[in-house]
Amino acid sequence: MIFASDLDRTLIYSERAIKELGKPEGWRLTPVEKKGNNWVAYMTENAYIQLKELSSTSLFIPVTTRTTAQFKRFVIFPEDIRIKYAITSNGANILLQGQPIMEWSNHIQKHLKQESVLQVELLSILYREGIRLAGERKQAEEWFFYYILNCLPSESERKSIEQLASQNGWRISFQGRKLYFVPKAISKGNALDYICKLEGGKAVVGAGDSLLDWDFLKDCHYRFIPNHGELARHLGTVAFEDESSIITKNSGVSAGEEIIQQVCKLLHFNPIY
């Protein structure tokens, strides 16, 4: 069975996310990400143990918007939790045994030039249209960028930003205080499809919380979505009508445990996958 999952705010939670979304009393957490000398992200102890077991019996593929360098801060991969592939930078990079597949990276570079305006041009267009984003701008390798916002834009401002980005070959996603701008050519779904063709199979189970995750979730037979995320708020709208996605009962770090428990049940009852 192929299990593809987003990490942040789906299976793994930063200290900020835990404070924002809450943690049930008495639940034990396992640290999974180290920045410098500090632990900065966690899973529940049960989720960690079950994911470790799951990764030994199925093909678990982390799918993240993080850059490759940010992804490598997760100390649990690949020593504790076995992985063959990882998708980073929202699908711009595919790692095989920790090394990028250059054929894929070159493919993305080609399509970027054909389908999207340059980042500097997009920023200029937003500025000309009166869009002012208060916050710190961060670069995700050479692929895309995001803002850590001081304050969230209004609904009308969000729609304007989304429309301008789309007209110029980009799309946006809000994840907490982060506003991502990603070229349309960069897709988690396309990256996962590439891996599935290499493996001669298909993604049976997927999990994710953001609109950027829908790219790969829509092609999974089973889909798990944390109830606190951007994607959960959009399900049921015209663009995301979907009766087969399962939204978690729990939110925050306990939603991550719920997802892994459900995936383990699927593996137990459907061993042919």
PDB file of C-alpha atoms in Angstrom, residues 8-10 12-24 176 209 226-230 233 250-256:
ATOM      1  CA  ASP A   8       2.965  19.982   9.038  1.00  0.00           C
ATOM      2  CA  ARG A   9      -0.452  20.371  10.637  1.00  0.00           C
ATOM      3  CA  THR A  10      -1.435  16.927   9.345  1.00  0.00           C
ATOM      4  CA  ILE A  12       3.343  16.670  12.719  1.00  0.00           C
ATOM      5  CA  TYR A  13       2.721  19.815  14.785  1.00  0.00           C
ATOM      6  CA  SER A  14       4.971  22.701  15.720  1.00  0.00           C
ATOM      7  CA  GLU A  15       4.857  24.241  19.175  1.00  0.00           C
ATOM      8  CA  ARG A  16       2.896  27.167  17.682  1.00  0.00           C
ATOM      9  CA  ALA A  17       0.361  24.814  16.085  1.00  0.00           C
ATOM     10  CA  ILE A  18      -0.070  22.881  19.337  1.00  0.00           C
ATOM     11  CA  LYS A  19      -0.716  26.100  21.255  1.00  0.00           C
ATOM     12  CA  GLU A  20      -3.142  27.290  18.592  1.00  0.00           C
ATOM     13  CA  LEU A  21      -5.046  24.038  18.058  1.00  0.00           C
ATOM     14  CA  GLY A  22      -4.717  22.486  21.511  1.00  0.00           C
ATOM     15  CA  LYS A  23      -3.529  19.197  23.004  1.00  0.00           C
ATOM     16  CA  PRO A  24      -5.655  16.864  25.137  1.00  0.00           C
ATOM     17  CA  GLY A 176      -1.910  29.525   9.592  1.00  0.00           C
ATOM     18  CA  ASP A 209      -4.772  19.839   5.416  1.00  0.00           C
ATOM     19  CA  PRO A 226      -7.770  17.332   9.563  1.00  0.00           C
ATOM     20  CA  ASN A 227     -10.851  19.284  10.579  1.00  0.00           C
ATOM     21  CA  HIS A 228      -8.810  22.372  11.477  1.00  0.00           C
ATOM     22  CA  GLY A 229      -7.248  22.936   8.059  1.00  0.00           C
ATOM     23  CA  GLU A 230      -7.741  25.127   5.018  1.00  0.00           C
ATOM     24  CA  ARG A 233     -13.176  24.625   5.115  1.00  0.00           C
ATOM     25  CA  ASN A 250     -10.300  15.554  16.337  1.00  0.00           C
ATOM     26  CA  SER A 251      -8.241  18.650  15.668  1.00  0.00           C
ATOM     27  CA  GLY A 252      -4.603  19.532  16.257  1.00  0.00           C
ATOM     28  CA  VAL A 253      -2.032  16.942  17.238  1.00  0.00           C
ATOM     29  CA  SER A 254      -4.756  14.405  18.100  1.00  0.00           C
ATOM     30  CA  ALA A 255      -6.021  14.638  14.498  1.00  0.00           C
ATOM     31  CA  GLY A 256      -2.611  13.377  13.396  1.00  0.00           C
TER      32      GLY A 256
END
